[in-house]
Amino acid sequence: MRVIIRKTYEEMSKEAAALVKKRLQQKPNLVLGLATGSTPLGLYRELIRLHQEENLSFKNVRTFNLDEYYGLAPTHQQSYRYFMDTNLFNHLDIDKKNTRVPDGMAADVEAFCLAYEEAIRRSGGIDLQVLGIGGDGHIGFNEPGSSLASRTRLVALDEQTINDNARFFARKEDVPRFAITMGVGTVLEVREIILLVNGAKKAEILARAIEGPVTSLISASALQFHQRVSVFLDEPAASALKRVAYYRFSEEAEKKIGREIF
Ligand code: PGA
């Protein structure tokens, strides 16, 4: 894993955006995997700036989002479709019909999940997946105990996730109890991953995920099985890591040899 640590959330977000930009320049029809939540907002703001001020184009990009609340329509202000439109897609030159978010209103959930996996495959597979980590160690909505081989499916949200996300809803009872999420196995098949983590609150779970044993109780720990993961952190999020000196050394070494070291 590459672990890139920056002083602030803003610097960390810009660094991650620079990686997206680089991949996009190498492949203008990139297939991007996207995430919601507070964490990627800085990255999305910077991508919008790169589009508006530096002409970075998303015209040929296709996207797949990780997850969606089950039972929320795309027009619901807390749906992840609404989040993606308002925080990213509406501000880019992306073709909306090339953006996919799981359908929280799917009547036949199983058929929908199979079709979502099939759509990912037909696109040629996800080139670059953006991830955050939940307070309980989840990626997507793969709550503790999710099989490391899991695929896109309906899941019940963990109590901790419901509490974490209650801040976005008028009342805790309004937080949906279910979601459709790509599985851990689905995520492990992407070609490259960006994991974004900021803030002291996530320091402990992040350290367990990347420096602890792989366990289905922390689905982010499965990323240790992936060959190309860049972890972008601000200093508070990095504060529980044991190997910071090595990560900094490795980043310096990258600069010297002019290539990424995973
Ligand atoms: P957050 O959520 O970015 O809002 O902290 C992260 C997650 O649950 O994956």
CSV table of C-alpha atoms and ligand atoms in Angstrom, one decimal:
chain,number,residue,atom,x,y,z
A,1,MET,CA,0.0,0.0,0.0
A,2,ARG,CA,1.1,3.6,-0.6
A,3,VAL,CA,0.3,5.7,2.4
A,4,ILE,CA,0.4,9.4,1.7
A,5,ILE,CA,0.1,11.7,4.7
A,6,ARG,CA,-0.6,15.4,4.5
A,7,LYS,CA,-1.0,18.0,7.2
A,8,THR,CA,-4.6,19.0,6.4
A,9,TYR,CA,-7.7,17.6,4.9
A,10,GLU,CA,-7.5,20.1,2.1
A,11,GLU,CA,-3.9,19.0,1.1
A,12,MET,CA,-4.8,15.3,1.4
A,13,SER,CA,-7.9,15.9,-0.9
A,14,LYS,CA,-5.8,17.8,-3.5
A,15,GLU,CA,-3.2,15.0,-3.5
A,16,ALA,CA,-5.9,12.4,-4.2
A,17,ALA,CA,-7.4,14.6,-6.9
A,18,ALA,CA,-3.9,14.8,-8.5
A,19,LEU,CA,-3.9,11.0,-8.8
A,20,VAL,CA,-7.4,10.9,-10.3
A,21,LYS,CA,-6.3,13.6,-12.8
A,22,LYS,CA,-3.2,11.6,-13.7
A,23,ARG,CA,-5.2,8.5,-14.4
A,24,LEU,CA,-7.8,10.4,-16.3
A,25,GLN,CA,-5.1,11.9,-18.5
A,26,GLN,CA,-3.8,8.4,-19.2
A,27,LYS,CA,-7.3,7.1,-19.9
A,28,PRO,CA,-10.0,9.7,-20.8
A,29,ASN,CA,-12.7,7.0,-20.8
A,30,LEU,CA,-11.8,5.9,-17.2
A,31,VAL,CA,-14.3,3.9,-15.3
A,32,LEU,CA,-14.5,5.5,-11.9
A,33,GLY,CA,-15.9,3.9,-8.7
A,34,LEU,CA,-17.2,6.6,-6.4
A,35,ALA,CA,-18.2,6.9,-2.8
A,36,THR,CA,-20.4,9.2,-0.7
A,37,GLY,CA,-20.0,10.6,2.8
A,38,SER,CA,-18.2,13.6,4.2
A,39,THR,CA,-14.7,12.3,3.4
A,40,PRO,CA,-14.7,12.5,-0.4
A,41,LEU,CA,-16.2,16.0,-0.5
A,42,GLY,CA,-12.8,17.7,-0.6
A,43,LEU,CA,-11.7,15.4,-3.5
A,44,TYR,CA,-14.9,16.2,-5.4
A,45,ARG,CA,-14.5,19.9,-4.8
A,46,GLU,CA,-11.0,19.8,-6.2
A,47,LEU,CA,-12.1,17.7,-9.2
A,48,ILE,CA,-14.7,20.3,-10.0
A,49,ARG,CA,-12.1,23.0,-9.7
A,50,LEU,CA,-9.8,21.1,-12.1
A,51,HIS,CA,-12.6,20.8,-14.5
A,52,GLN,CA,-13.7,24.4,-14.3
A,53,GLU,CA,-10.2,26.0,-14.2
A,54,GLU,CA,-7.9,23.5,-15.9
A,55,ASN,CA,-10.3,22.0,-18.4
A,56,LEU,CA,-10.1,18.5,-17.0
A,57,SER,CA,-12.7,16.6,-18.9
A,58,PHE,CA,-15.1,13.9,-17.7
A,59,LYS,CA,-16.9,13.7,-21.0
A,60,ASN,CA,-16.0,10.0,-21.6
A,61,VAL,CA,-15.9,8.9,-18.0
A,62,ARG,CA,-18.3,6.3,-16.7
A,63,THR,CA,-19.0,5.9,-13.0
A,64,PHE,CA,-20.3,3.3,-10.6
A,65,ASN,CA,-21.2,4.3,-7.0
A,66,LEU,CA,-20.6,1.9,-4.2
A,67,ASP,CA,-23.9,2.0,-2.5
A,68,GLU,CA,-27.4,3.5,-1.9
A,69,TYR,CA,-29.9,3.4,0.9
A,70,TYR,CA,-32.7,1.0,0.3
A,71,GLY,CA,-36.1,2.6,0.1
A,72,LEU,CA,-34.9,6.1,-0.8
A,73,ALA,CA,-35.9,7.5,-4.2
A,74,PRO,CA,-33.2,9.2,-6.3
A,75,THR,CA,-34.9,12.5,-5.6
A,76,HIS,CA,-34.7,12.1,-1.9
A,77,GLN,CA,-32.2,14.7,-0.5
A,78,GLN,CA,-30.4,12.0,1.5
A,79,SER,CA,-30.2,9.5,-1.3
A,80,TYR,CA,-26.7,8.9,-2.6
A,81,ARG,CA,-27.9,9.6,-6.2
A,82,TYR,CA,-28.9,13.1,-5.0
A,83,PHE,CA,-25.6,13.5,-3.2
A,84,MET,CA,-23.6,12.6,-6.3
A,85,ASP,CA,-25.6,14.9,-8.6
A,86,THR,CA,-25.3,17.9,-6.3
A,87,ASN,CA,-21.8,17.4,-5.0
A,88,LEU,CA,-20.1,16.3,-8.2
A,89,PHE,CA,-21.9,15.3,-11.4
A,90,ASN,CA,-23.9,18.6,-11.9
A,91,HIS,CA,-20.6,20.5,-11.9
A,92,LEU,CA,-18.7,18.4,-14.5
A,93,ASP,CA,-19.1,17.7,-18.2
A,94,ILE,CA,-20.0,14.1,-17.5
A,95,ASP,CA,-22.9,12.5,-19.3
A,96,LYS,CA,-25.4,11.7,-16.6
A,97,LYS,CA,-26.4,8.5,-18.3
A,98,ASN,CA,-22.9,7.2,-17.8
A,99,THR,CA,-23.2,7.6,-14.0
A,100,ARG,CA,-24.7,4.7,-12.1
A,101,VAL,CA,-25.8,4.6,-8.5
A,102,PRO,CA,-27.5,1.4,-7.1
A,103,ASP,CA,-31.3,1.8,-7.4
A,104,GLY,CA,-32.6,2.2,-3.8
A,105,MET,CA,-36.2,1.6,-5.2
A,106,ALA,CA,-35.4,-1.7,-7.0
A,107,ALA,CA,-38.4,-3.9,-6.7
A,108,ASP,CA,-36.5,-7.1,-7.5
A,109,VAL,CA,-33.3,-6.5,-5.4
A,110,GLU,CA,-31.6,-9.7,-6.4
A,111,ALA,CA,-32.1,-9.2,-10.1
A,112,PHE,CA,-31.0,-5.6,-9.7
A,113,CYS,CA,-27.8,-6.6,-7.9
A,114,LEU,CA,-26.9,-9.1,-10.5
A,115,ALA,CA,-27.5,-6.5,-13.2
A,116,TYR,CA,-25.3,-4.0,-11.4
A,117,GLU,CA,-22.4,-6.5,-11.3
A,118,GLU,CA,-23.0,-7.3,-15.0
A,119,ALA,CA,-23.0,-3.5,-15.9
A,120,ILE,CA,-19.6,-3.2,-14.1
A,121,ARG,CA,-18.3,-6.1,-16.1
A,122,ARG,CA,-19.7,-4.8,-19.4
A,123,SER,CA,-18.0,-1.5,-18.8
A,124,GLY,CA,-14.7,-3.3,-18.8
A,125,GLY,CA,-14.4,-3.2,-15.0
A,126,ILE,CA,-13.7,-0.3,-12.6
A,127,ASP,CA,-10.3,1.3,-13.2
A,128,LEU,CA,-10.1,3.5,-10.1
A,129,GLN,CA,-12.3,3.1,-7.0
A,130,VAL,CA,-12.6,5.9,-4.4
A,131,LEU,CA,-13.3,4.6,-0.9
A,132,GLY,CA,-13.8,6.0,2.6
A,133,ILE,CA,-13.9,4.0,5.8
A,134,GLY,CA,-16.8,3.9,8.2
A,135,GLY,CA,-16.4,4.2,12.0
A,136,ASP,CA,-17.0,0.5,12.1
A,137,GLY,CA,-14.4,-0.3,9.5
A,138,HIS,CA,-16.8,-0.7,6.6
A,139,ILE,CA,-16.1,0.0,2.9
A,140,GLY,CA,-19.3,0.7,1.0
A,141,PHE,CA,-21.9,-0.6,3.4
A,142,ASN,CA,-20.1,-3.8,4.1
A,143,GLU,CA,-20.7,-3.9,7.8
A,144,PRO,CA,-18.6,-6.0,10.2
A,145,GLY,CA,-19.0,-9.7,9.4
A,146,SER,CA,-19.5,-9.1,5.6
A,147,SER,CA,-17.9,-12.0,3.7
A,148,LEU,CA,-14.6,-10.9,2.1
A,149,ALA,CA,-15.9,-12.5,-1.0
A,150,SER,CA,-19.3,-10.7,-0.9
A,151,ARG,CA,-20.9,-9.2,-4.0
A,152,THR,CA,-23.4,-6.5,-4.7
A,153,ARG,CA,-26.4,-7.2,-2.4
A,154,LEU,CA,-28.9,-5.9,0.1
A,155,VAL,CA,-27.5,-5.5,3.6
A,156,ALA,CA,-28.8,-4.4,7.0
A,157,LEU,CA,-27.0,-1.4,8.4
A,158,ASP,CA,-25.1,-1.7,11.6
A,159,GLU,CA,-26.3,0.3,14.6
A,160,GLN,CA,-23.0,2.3,14.6
A,161,THR,CA,-23.6,3.3,10.9
A,162,ILE,CA,-27.1,4.3,11.7
A,163,ASN,CA,-25.8,6.5,14.5
A,164,ASP,CA,-23.0,7.9,12.4
A,165,ASN,CA,-25.3,8.8,9.6
A,166,ALA,CA,-28.2,10.2,11.7
A,167,ARG,CA,-26.6,13.6,11.5
A,168,PHE,CA,-27.9,13.9,7.9
A,169,PHE,CA,-31.5,13.1,8.8
A,170,ALA,CA,-34.0,15.1,10.8
A,171,ARG,CA,-34.5,12.1,13.2
A,172,LYS,CA,-32.4,9.0,13.8
A,173,GLU,CA,-35.6,7.0,13.0
A,174,ASP,CA,-35.5,8.4,9.5
A,175,VAL,CA,-32.2,6.7,8.7
A,176,PRO,CA,-32.9,3.7,6.4
A,177,ARG,CA,-32.2,0.3,7.9
A,178,PHE,CA,-31.1,-1.3,4.7
A,179,ALA,CA,-28.8,-0.5,1.8
A,180,ILE,CA,-27.6,-2.0,-1.5
A,181,THR,CA,-23.9,-2.1,-1.6
A,182,MET,CA,-21.1,-3.5,-3.8
A,183,GLY,CA,-19.5,-6.4,-1.9
A,184,VAL,CA,-16.0,-6.6,-0.6
A,185,GLY,CA,-15.3,-9.1,-3.4
A,186,THR,CA,-16.6,-6.6,-6.0
A,187,VAL,CA,-14.3,-3.9,-4.7
A,188,LEU,CA,-11.3,-6.2,-4.6
A,189,GLU,CA,-11.7,-6.7,-8.4
A,190,VAL,CA,-11.2,-3.1,-9.3
A,191,ARG,CA,-7.8,-2.2,-10.9
A,192,GLU,CA,-6.8,0.5,-8.4
A,193,ILE,CA,-8.1,2.0,-5.2
A,194,ILE,CA,-7.9,5.3,-3.4
A,195,LEU,CA,-8.8,5.1,0.3
A,196,LEU,CA,-9.4,8.5,1.9
A,197,VAL,CA,-9.5,9.0,5.6
A,198,ASN,CA,-9.4,12.2,7.6
A,199,GLY,CA,-9.8,13.2,11.3
A,200,ALA,CA,-8.7,11.8,14.6
A,201,LYS,CA,-12.0,9.9,15.1
A,202,LYS,CA,-11.0,7.5,12.3
A,203,ALA,CA,-7.3,7.1,13.4
A,204,GLU,CA,-7.8,3.9,15.4
A,205,ILE,CA,-10.0,2.0,12.9
A,206,LEU,CA,-7.7,3.0,10.0
A,207,ALA,CA,-4.7,1.7,11.9
A,208,ARG,CA,-6.5,-1.6,12.6
A,209,ALA,CA,-7.5,-1.8,8.9
A,210,ILE,CA,-4.1,-1.3,7.3
A,211,GLU,CA,-1.7,-2.4,10.0
A,212,GLY,CA,-3.7,-5.0,11.8
A,213,PRO,CA,-4.8,-8.6,10.7
A,214,VAL,CA,-7.2,-9.0,7.9
A,215,THR,CA,-10.6,-9.8,9.3
A,216,SER,CA,-14.2,-9.7,8.0
A,217,LEU,CA,-14.9,-7.7,11.2
A,218,ILE,CA,-13.1,-4.8,9.6
A,219,SER,CA,-14.0,-5.0,5.9
A,220,ALA,CA,-11.4,-2.3,5.0
A,221,SER,CA,-8.7,-4.7,6.1
A,222,ALA,CA,-9.4,-6.7,3.0
A,223,LEU,CA,-7.7,-4.0,1.0
A,224,GLN,CA,-4.4,-5.6,2.2
A,225,PHE,CA,-5.2,-8.2,-0.5
A,226,HIS,CA,-5.2,-5.6,-3.2
A,227,GLN,CA,-2.1,-4.8,-5.3
A,228,ARG,CA,-2.7,-1.1,-6.0
A,229,VAL,CA,-4.1,0.9,-3.1
A,230,SER,CA,-3.1,4.5,-2.3
A,231,VAL,CA,-4.2,5.6,1.2
A,232,PHE,CA,-4.5,9.4,1.6
A,233,LEU,CA,-4.6,10.7,5.1
A,234,ASP,CA,-4.5,13.9,7.0
A,235,GLU,CA,-2.2,13.9,10.1
A,236,PRO,CA,-5.0,13.4,12.7
A,237,ALA,CA,-6.1,10.2,10.8
A,238,ALA,CA,-2.5,9.0,10.7
A,239,SER,CA,-2.0,9.5,14.4
A,240,ALA,CA,-2.4,5.8,15.4
A,241,LEU,CA,-0.2,4.3,12.7
A,242,LYS,CA,3.0,2.6,13.7
A,243,ARG,CA,4.8,2.8,10.4
A,244,VAL,CA,4.6,6.5,9.6
A,245,ALA,CA,8.3,6.9,9.3
A,246,TYR,CA,8.5,4.2,6.7
A,247,TYR,CA,5.5,5.7,4.7
A,248,ARG,CA,7.2,9.0,4.6
A,249,PHE,CA,10.5,7.4,3.6
A,250,SER,CA,8.7,5.5,0.8
A,251,GLU,CA,7.1,8.6,-0.5
A,252,GLU,CA,10.5,10.4,-0.7
A,253,ALA,CA,11.9,7.3,-2.5
A,254,GLU,CA,9.0,7.6,-5.0
A,255,LYS,CA,10.0,11.2,-5.8
A,256,LYS,CA,13.7,10.1,-6.3
A,257,ILE,CA,12.9,7.3,-8.7
A,258,GLY,CA,10.0,9.1,-10.4
A,259,ARG,CA,7.4,6.3,-10.0
A,260,GLU,CA,4.8,5.1,-7.6
A,261,ILE,CA,5.8,2.4,-5.1
A,262,PHE,CA,2.8,0.3,-3.9
B,1,PGA,P1,-17.9,9.6,6.2
B,1,PGA,O1,-18.4,8.1,5.9
B,1,PGA,O2,-17.0,10.0,5.1
B,1,PGA,O3,-19.1,10.4,6.2
B,1,PGA,O4,-17.1,9.5,7.5
B,1,PGA,C1,-17.4,7.2,5.5
B,1,PGA,C2,-18.1,5.8,5.3
B,1,PGA,O5,-19.0,5.5,6.0
B,1,PGA,O6,-17.6,5.1,4.4
